[in-house]
CSV table of C-alpha atoms and ligand atoms in Angstrom, one decimal:
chain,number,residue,atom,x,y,z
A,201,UNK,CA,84.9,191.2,57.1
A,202,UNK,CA,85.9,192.8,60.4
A,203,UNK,CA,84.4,190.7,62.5
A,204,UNK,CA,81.9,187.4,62.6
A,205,UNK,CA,78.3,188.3,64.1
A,206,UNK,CA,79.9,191.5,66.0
A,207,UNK,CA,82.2,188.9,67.7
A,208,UNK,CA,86.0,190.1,69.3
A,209,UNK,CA,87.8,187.0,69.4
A,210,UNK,CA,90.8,186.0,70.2
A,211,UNK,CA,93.7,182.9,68.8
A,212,UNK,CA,97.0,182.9,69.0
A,213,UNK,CA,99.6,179.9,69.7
A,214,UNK,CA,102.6,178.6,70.8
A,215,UNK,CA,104.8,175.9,69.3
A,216,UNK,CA,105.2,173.2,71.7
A,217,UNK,CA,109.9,172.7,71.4
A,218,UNK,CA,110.3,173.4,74.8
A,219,UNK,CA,109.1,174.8,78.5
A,220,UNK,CA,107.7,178.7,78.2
A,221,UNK,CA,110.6,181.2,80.3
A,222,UNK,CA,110.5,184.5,81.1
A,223,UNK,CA,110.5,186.5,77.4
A,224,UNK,CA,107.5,183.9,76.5
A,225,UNK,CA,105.8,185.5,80.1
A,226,UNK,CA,106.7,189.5,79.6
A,227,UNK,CA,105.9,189.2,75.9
A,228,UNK,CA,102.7,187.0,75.5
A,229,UNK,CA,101.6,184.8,78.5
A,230,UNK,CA,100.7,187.9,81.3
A,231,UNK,CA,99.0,189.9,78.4
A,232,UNK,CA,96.9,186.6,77.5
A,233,UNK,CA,95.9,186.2,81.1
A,234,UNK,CA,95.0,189.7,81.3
A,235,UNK,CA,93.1,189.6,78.1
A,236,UNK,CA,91.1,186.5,79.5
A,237,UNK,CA,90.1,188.5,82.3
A,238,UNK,CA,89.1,191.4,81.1
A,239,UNK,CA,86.3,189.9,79.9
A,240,UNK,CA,86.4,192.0,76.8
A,241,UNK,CA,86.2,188.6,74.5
A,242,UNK,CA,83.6,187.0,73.4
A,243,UNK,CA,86.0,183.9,72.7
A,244,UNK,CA,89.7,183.1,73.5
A,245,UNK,CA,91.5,180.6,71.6
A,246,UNK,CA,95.1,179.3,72.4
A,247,UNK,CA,96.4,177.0,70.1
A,248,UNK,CA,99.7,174.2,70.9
A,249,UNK,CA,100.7,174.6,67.4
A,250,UNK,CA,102.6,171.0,67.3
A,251,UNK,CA,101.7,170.8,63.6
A,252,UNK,CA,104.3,174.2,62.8
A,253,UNK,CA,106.1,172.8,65.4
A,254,UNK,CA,106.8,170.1,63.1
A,255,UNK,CA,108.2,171.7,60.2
A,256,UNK,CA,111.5,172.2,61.3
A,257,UNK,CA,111.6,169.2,63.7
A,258,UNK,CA,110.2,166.4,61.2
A,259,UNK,CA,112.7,164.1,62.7
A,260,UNK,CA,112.3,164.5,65.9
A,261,UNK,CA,108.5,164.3,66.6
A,262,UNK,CA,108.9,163.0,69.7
A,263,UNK,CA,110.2,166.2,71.5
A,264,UNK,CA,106.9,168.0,70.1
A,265,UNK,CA,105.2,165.4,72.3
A,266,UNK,CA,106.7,165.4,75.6
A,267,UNK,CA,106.7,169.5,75.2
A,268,UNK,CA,102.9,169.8,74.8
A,269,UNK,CA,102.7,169.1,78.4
A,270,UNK,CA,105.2,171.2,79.6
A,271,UNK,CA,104.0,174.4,77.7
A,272,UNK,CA,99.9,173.0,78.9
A,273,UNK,CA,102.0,173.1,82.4
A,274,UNK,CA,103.0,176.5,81.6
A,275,UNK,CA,100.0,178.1,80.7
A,276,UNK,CA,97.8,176.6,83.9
A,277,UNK,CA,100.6,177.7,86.2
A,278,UNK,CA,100.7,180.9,84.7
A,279,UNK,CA,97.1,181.6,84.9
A,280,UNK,CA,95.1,180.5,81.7
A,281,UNK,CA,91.7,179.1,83.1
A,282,UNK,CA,90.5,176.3,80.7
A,283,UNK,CA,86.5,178.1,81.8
A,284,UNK,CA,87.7,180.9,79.7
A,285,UNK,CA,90.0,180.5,76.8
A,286,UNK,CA,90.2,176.7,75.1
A,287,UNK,CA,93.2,175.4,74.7
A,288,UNK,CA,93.6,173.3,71.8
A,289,UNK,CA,95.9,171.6,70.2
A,290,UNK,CA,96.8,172.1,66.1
A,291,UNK,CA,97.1,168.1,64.4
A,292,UNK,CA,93.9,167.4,65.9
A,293,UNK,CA,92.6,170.2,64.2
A,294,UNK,CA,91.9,168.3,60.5
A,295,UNK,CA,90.2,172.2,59.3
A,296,UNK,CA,93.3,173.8,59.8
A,297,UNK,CA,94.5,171.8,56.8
A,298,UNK,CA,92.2,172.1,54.2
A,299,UNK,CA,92.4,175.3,54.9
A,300,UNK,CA,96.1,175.8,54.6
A,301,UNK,CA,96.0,173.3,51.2
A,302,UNK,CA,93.5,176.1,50.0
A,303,UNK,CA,95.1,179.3,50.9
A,304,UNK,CA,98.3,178.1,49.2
A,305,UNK,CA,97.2,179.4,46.4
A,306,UNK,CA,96.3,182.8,47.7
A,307,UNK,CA,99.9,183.5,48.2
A,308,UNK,CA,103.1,183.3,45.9
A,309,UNK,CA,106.4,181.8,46.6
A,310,UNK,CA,107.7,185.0,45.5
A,311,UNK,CA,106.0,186.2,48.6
A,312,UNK,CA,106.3,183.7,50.9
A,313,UNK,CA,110.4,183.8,50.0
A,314,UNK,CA,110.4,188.0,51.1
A,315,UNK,CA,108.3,186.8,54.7
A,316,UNK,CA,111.3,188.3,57.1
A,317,UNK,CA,110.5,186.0,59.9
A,318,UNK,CA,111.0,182.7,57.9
A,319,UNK,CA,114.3,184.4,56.3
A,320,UNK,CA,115.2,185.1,60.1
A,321,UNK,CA,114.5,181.8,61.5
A,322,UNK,CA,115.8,179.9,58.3
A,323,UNK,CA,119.1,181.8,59.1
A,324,UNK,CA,119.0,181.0,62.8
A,325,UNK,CA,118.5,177.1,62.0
A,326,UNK,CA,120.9,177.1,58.9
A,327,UNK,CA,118.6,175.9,56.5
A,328,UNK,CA,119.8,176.8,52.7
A,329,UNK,CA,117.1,176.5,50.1
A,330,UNK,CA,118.2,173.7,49.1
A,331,UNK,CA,117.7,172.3,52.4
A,332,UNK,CA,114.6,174.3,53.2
A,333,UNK,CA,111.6,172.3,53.8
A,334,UNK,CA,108.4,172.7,52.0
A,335,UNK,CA,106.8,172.7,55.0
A,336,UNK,CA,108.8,174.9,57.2
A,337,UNK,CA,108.4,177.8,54.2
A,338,UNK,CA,105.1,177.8,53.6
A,339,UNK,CA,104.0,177.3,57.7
A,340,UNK,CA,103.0,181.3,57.7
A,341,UNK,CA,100.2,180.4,55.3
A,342,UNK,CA,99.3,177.5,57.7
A,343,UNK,CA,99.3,179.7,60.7
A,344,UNK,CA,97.2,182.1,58.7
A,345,UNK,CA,94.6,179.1,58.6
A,346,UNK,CA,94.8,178.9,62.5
A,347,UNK,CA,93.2,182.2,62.6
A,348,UNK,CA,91.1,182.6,60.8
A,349,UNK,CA,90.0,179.0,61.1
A,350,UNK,CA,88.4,180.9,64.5
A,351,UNK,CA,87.2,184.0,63.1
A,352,UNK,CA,89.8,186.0,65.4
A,353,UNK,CA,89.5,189.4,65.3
A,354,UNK,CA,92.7,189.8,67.2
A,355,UNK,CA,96.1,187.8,67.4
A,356,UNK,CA,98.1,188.9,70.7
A,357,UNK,CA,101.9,188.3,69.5
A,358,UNK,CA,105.2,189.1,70.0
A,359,UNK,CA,106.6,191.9,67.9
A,360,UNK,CA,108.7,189.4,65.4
A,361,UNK,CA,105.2,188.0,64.8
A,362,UNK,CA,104.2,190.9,63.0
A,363,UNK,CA,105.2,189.8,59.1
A,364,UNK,CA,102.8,186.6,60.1
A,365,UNK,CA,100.1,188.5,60.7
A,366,UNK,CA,101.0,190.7,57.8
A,367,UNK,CA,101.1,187.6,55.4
A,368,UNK,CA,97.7,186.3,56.8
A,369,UNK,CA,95.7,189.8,56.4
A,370,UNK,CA,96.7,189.5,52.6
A,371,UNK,CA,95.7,186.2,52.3
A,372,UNK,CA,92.5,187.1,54.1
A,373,UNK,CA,91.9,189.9,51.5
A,374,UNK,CA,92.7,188.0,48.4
A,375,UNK,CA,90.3,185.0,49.3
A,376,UNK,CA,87.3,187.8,49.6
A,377,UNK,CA,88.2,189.5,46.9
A,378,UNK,CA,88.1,185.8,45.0
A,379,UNK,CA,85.3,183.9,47.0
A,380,UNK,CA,82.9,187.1,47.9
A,381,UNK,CA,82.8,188.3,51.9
A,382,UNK,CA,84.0,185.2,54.0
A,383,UNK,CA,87.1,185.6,56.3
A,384,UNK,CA,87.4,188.0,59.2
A,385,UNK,CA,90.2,190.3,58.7
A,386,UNK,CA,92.6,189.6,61.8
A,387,UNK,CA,94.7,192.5,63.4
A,388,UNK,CA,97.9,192.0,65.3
A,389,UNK,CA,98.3,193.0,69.1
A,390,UNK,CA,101.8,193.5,70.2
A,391,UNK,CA,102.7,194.5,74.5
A,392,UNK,CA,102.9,198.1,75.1
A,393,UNK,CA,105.9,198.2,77.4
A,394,UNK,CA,109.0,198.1,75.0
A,395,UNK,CA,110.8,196.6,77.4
A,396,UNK,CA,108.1,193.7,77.3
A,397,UNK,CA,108.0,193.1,74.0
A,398,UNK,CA,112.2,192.2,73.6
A,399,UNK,CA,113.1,190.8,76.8
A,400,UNK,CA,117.3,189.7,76.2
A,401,UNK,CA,118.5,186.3,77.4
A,402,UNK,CA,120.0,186.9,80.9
A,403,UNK,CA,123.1,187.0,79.0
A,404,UNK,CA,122.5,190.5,77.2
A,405,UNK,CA,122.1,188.0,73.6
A,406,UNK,CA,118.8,189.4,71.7
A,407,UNK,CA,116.6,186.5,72.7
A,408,UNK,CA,116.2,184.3,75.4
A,409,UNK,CA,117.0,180.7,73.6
A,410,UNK,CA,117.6,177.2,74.8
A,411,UNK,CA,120.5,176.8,72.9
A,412,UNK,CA,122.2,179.6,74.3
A,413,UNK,CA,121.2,178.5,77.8
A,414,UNK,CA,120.4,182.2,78.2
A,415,UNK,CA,116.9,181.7,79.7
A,416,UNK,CA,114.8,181.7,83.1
A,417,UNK,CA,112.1,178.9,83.0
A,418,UNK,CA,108.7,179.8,84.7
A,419,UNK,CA,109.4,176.4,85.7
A,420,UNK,CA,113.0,177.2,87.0
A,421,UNK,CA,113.0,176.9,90.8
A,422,UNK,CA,114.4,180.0,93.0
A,423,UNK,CA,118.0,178.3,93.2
A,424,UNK,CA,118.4,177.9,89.6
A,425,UNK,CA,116.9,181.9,89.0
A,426,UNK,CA,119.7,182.8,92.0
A,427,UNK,CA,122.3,181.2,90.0
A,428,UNK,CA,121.7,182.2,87.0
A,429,UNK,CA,121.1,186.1,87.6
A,430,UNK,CA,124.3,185.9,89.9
A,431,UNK,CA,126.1,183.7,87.1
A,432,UNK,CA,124.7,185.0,84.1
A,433,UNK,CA,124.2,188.5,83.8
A,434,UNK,CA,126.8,190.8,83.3
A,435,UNK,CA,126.6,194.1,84.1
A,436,UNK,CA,128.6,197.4,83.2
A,437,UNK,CA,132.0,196.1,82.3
A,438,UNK,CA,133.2,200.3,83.5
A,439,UNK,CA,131.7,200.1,87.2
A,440,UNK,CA,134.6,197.9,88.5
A,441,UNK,CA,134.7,199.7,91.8
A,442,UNK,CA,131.4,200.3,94.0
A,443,UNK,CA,132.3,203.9,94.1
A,444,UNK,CA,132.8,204.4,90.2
A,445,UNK,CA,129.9,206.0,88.2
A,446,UNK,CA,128.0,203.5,85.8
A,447,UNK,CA,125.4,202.9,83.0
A,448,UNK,CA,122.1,201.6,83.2
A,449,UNK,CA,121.5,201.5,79.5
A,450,UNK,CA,122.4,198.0,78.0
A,451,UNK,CA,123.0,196.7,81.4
A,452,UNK,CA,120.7,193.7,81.6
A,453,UNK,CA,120.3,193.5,85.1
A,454,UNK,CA,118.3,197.2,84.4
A,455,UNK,CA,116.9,196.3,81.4
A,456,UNK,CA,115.2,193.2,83.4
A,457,UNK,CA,114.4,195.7,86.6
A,458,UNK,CA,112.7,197.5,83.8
A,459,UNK,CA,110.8,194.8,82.6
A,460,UNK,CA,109.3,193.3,85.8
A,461,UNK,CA,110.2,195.6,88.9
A,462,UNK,CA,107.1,198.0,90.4
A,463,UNK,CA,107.1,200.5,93.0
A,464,UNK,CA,105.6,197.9,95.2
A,465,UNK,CA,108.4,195.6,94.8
A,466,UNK,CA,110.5,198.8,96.3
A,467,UNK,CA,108.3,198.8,99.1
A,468,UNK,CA,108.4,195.5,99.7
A,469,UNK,CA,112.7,194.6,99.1
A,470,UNK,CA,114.6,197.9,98.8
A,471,UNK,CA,112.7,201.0,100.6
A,472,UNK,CA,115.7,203.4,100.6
A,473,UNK,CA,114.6,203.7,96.4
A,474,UNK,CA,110.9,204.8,95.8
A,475,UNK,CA,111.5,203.5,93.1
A,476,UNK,CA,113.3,202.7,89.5
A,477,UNK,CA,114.2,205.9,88.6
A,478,UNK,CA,116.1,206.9,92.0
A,479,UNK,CA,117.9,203.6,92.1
A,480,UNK,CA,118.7,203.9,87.8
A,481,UNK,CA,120.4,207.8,90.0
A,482,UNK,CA,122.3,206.2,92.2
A,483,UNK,CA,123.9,203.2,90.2
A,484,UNK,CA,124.8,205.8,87.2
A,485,UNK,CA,126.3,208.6,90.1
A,486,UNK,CA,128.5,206.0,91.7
A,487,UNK,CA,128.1,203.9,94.7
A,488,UNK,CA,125.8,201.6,94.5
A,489,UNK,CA,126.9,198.0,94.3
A,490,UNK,CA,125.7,195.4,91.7
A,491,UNK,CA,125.1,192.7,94.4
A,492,UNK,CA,122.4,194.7,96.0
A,493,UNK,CA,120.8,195.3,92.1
A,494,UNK,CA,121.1,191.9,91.6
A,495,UNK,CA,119.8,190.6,94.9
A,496,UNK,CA,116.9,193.1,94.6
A,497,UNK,CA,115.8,191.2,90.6
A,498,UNK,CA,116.6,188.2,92.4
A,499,UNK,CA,113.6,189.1,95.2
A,500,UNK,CA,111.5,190.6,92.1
A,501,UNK,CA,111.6,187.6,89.9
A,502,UNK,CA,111.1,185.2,92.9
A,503,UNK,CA,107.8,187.1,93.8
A,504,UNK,CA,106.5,186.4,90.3
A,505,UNK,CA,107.2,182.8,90.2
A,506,UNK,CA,106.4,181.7,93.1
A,507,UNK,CA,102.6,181.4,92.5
A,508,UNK,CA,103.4,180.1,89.0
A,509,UNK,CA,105.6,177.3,90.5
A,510,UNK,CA,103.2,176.7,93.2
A,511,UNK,CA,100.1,176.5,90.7
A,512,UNK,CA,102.7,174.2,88.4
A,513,UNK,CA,103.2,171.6,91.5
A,514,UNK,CA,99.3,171.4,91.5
A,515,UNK,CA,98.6,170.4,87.8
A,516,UNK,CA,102.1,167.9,87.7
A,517,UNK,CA,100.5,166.1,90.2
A,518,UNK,CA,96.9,165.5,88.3
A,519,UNK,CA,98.0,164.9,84.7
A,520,UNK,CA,94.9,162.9,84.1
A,521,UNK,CA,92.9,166.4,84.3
A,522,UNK,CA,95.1,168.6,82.7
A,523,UNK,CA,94.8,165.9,79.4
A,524,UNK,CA,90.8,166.3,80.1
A,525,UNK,CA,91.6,170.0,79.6
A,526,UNK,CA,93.1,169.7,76.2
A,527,UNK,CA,91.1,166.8,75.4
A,528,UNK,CA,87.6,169.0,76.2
A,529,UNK,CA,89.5,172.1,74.3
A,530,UNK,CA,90.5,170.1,71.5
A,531,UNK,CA,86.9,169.1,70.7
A,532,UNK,CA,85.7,172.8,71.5
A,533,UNK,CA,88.1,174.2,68.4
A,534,UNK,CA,87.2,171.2,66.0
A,535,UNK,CA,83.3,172.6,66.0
A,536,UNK,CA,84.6,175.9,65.5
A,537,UNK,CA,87.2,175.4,63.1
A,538,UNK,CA,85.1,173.1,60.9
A,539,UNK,CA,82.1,175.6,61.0
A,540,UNK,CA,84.5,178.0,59.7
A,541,UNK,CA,86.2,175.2,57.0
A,542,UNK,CA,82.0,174.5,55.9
A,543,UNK,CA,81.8,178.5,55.0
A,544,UNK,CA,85.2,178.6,53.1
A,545,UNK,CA,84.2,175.5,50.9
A,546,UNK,CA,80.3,176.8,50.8
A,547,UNK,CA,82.6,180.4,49.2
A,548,UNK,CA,84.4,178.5,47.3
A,549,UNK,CA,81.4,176.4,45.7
A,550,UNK,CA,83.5,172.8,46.7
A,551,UNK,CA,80.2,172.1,48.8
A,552,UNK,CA,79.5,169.2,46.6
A,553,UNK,CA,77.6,167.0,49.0
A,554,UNK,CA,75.9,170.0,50.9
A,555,UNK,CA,72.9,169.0,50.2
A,556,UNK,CA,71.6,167.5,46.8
A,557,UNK,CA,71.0,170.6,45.5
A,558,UNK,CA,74.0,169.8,42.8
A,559,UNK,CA,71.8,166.7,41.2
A,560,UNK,CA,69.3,169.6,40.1
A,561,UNK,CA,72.3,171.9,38.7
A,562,UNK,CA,73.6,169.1,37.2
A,563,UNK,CA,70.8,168.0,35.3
A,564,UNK,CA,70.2,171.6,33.8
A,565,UNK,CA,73.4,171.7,32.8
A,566,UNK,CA,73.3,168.5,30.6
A,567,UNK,CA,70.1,169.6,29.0
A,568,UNK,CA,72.0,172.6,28.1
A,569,UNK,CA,74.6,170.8,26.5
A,570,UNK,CA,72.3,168.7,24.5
B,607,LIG,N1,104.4,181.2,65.0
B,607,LIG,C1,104.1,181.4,66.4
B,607,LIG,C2,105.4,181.4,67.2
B,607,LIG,O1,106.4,180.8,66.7
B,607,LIG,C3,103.2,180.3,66.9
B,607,LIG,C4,101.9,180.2,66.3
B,607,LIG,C5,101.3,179.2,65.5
B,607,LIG,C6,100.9,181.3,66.3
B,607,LIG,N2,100.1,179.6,65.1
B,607,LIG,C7,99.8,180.8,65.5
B,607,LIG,C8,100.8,182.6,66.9
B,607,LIG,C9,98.6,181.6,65.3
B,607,LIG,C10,99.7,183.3,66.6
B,607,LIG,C11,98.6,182.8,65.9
B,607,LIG,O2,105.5,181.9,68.3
């Protein structure tokens, strides 16, 4: 179905490995907050999806842990507001995984083995398949229980989410076809702005990762962003001299002004530019220096986080309500998500102990047989 009772609903999730930075913010976290407060949504649902986080970090559970509060941390300070979306966390979620134990056989290996995100991220984490979990492999047919375990109409992701979401809508269609009319259909919704949806580590690399040590951490403090854009990002190896003409186009420090800088912020830091476009002019005619485009992201970025480390310093210091938070979310998400697991098992006639309704059918059927 396309929808539960005429309901637009929102889920989507993070996994909990480390703190959110700057490509987690242009790609997912400012959309969310906008979606929240567009009131558009009848429900928004953001899942700390510790349980996937799991799969590839079996052996070290306890860095899921200490990261659940630093990505909570992240969301607060960023402007989720626990009065609109519930914030929940995944192992506490016990419907999440009957529903993943049934949807496993809605999907193939065959199917699961062509999913280009898992072949991607096995690659990254130099997992063979000899050495590929179970778990890890099959996690896009646990993630398609976190959404529809919520009825979500729509999934706000990042673009490399897409073969998830894929995956899930076929799941979705081959349990109705099966079980009769029972799951919403989810759709994917990826950020408009290309340069939003692929923001490159500060070092140019394709993704911001901690590994790489390529990121900027909402959490990062105005030194650290200073000395890292100043340290980090290279610019156009040609423009050597001020004077010499040079290229915007795969120059990070651009591709990051495209990302975040506004007219406003011209206004505000650089008012000889009215904006982008002139200063994209100058810098590719020749004499413009790539101190003042640095030192003008510098002023952009620090204008963005400032009220997300300000709000950040607020929750680190009351830890007891931000667990009341996920705590009240948690329980929010298990009456949903066990609603939804009562319908699938209702579809899928494994209601045994409904009701007692199966005594009567059971009795008919033995006189039958006799
Ligand atoms: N796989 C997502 C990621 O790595 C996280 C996630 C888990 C998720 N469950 C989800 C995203 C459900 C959207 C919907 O970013």
């Amino acid at each position: 179905m396309e929808s539960k009772d005429n309901k637009q609903i929102i889920l989507t999730g993070d996994r909990p490995t480390g703190r959110l930075h700057l490509g987690h913010y242009v790609g997912s976290l400012k959309r969310r907050v906008e979606l929240q407060n567009s009131g558009k949504f009848d429900q928004i649902n953001i899942l700390i999806a510790d349980d996937q986080a799991l799969t590839d970090n079996a052996d070290n559970p306890g860095k899921i842990r200490d990261n659940i509060i630093n990505v909570v941390l992240d969301y607060l300070s960023a402007g989720l507001d626990p009065a609109k979306t519930t914030i929940c966390v995944q192992s506490q979620l016990p419907a999440l995984h009957a529903l993943t134990f049934y949807y496993m056989n809605m999907v193939t290996t065959a199917r699961l083995s062509r999913n280009p995100t898992v072949k991607a991220e096995m690659q990254l984490r130099g997992f063979s398949d000899e050495g590929l979990p179970a778990g890890f492999f099959t996690y896009p047919v646990s993630q398609c229980a976190d959404i529809t375990a919520f009825d979500a109409t729509v999934v706000p992701v990042g673009e490399d989410q897409l073969p998830m979401i894929e995956q899930a809508r076929e799941i979705v269609e081959r349990f109705n076809r099966i079980y009769g009319d029972t799951l919403v259909l989810p759709k994917a919704m990826i950020p408009e702005n290309e340069f939003q949806r692929r923001l490159p580590g500060i070092d140019g690399k394709a993704k911001m990762s901690k590994s790489l040590g390529n990121c900027i951490y909402l959490s990062d403090d105005a030194k650290t962003v200073k000395k890292q854009v100043n340290g980090k990002m290279f610019t156009d190896p040609t423009h050597l001299r001020i004077e010499d003409p040079g290229h915007t186009e795969g120059n990070v420090v651009f591709t990051y002004l495209d990302a975040f800088a506004t007219d406003e912020h011209f206004v505000e830091f650089l008012p000889e530019y009215a904006n982008l476009e002139e200063l994209k002019e100058h810098y590719r005619r020749g004499g413009l220096g790539d101190g003042t485009c640095k030192k003008f992201l510098i002023n952009v970025l620090n204008e963005l986080l400032d009220p997300i480390r300000a709000e950040r310093a607020k929750w680190a210091a009351d830890i007891d309500s931000v667990y009341d938070i996920i705590l009240e979310g948690t329980k929010t998400a298990q009456e949903r998500t066990n609603a939804v697991l009562a319908r699938v098992q209702s579809a899928m006639r494994i209601d045994y102990f409904k009701d007692r309704s199966i005594v009567k059918e059971w009795e008919e059927l033995l006189k039958k047989q006799a």
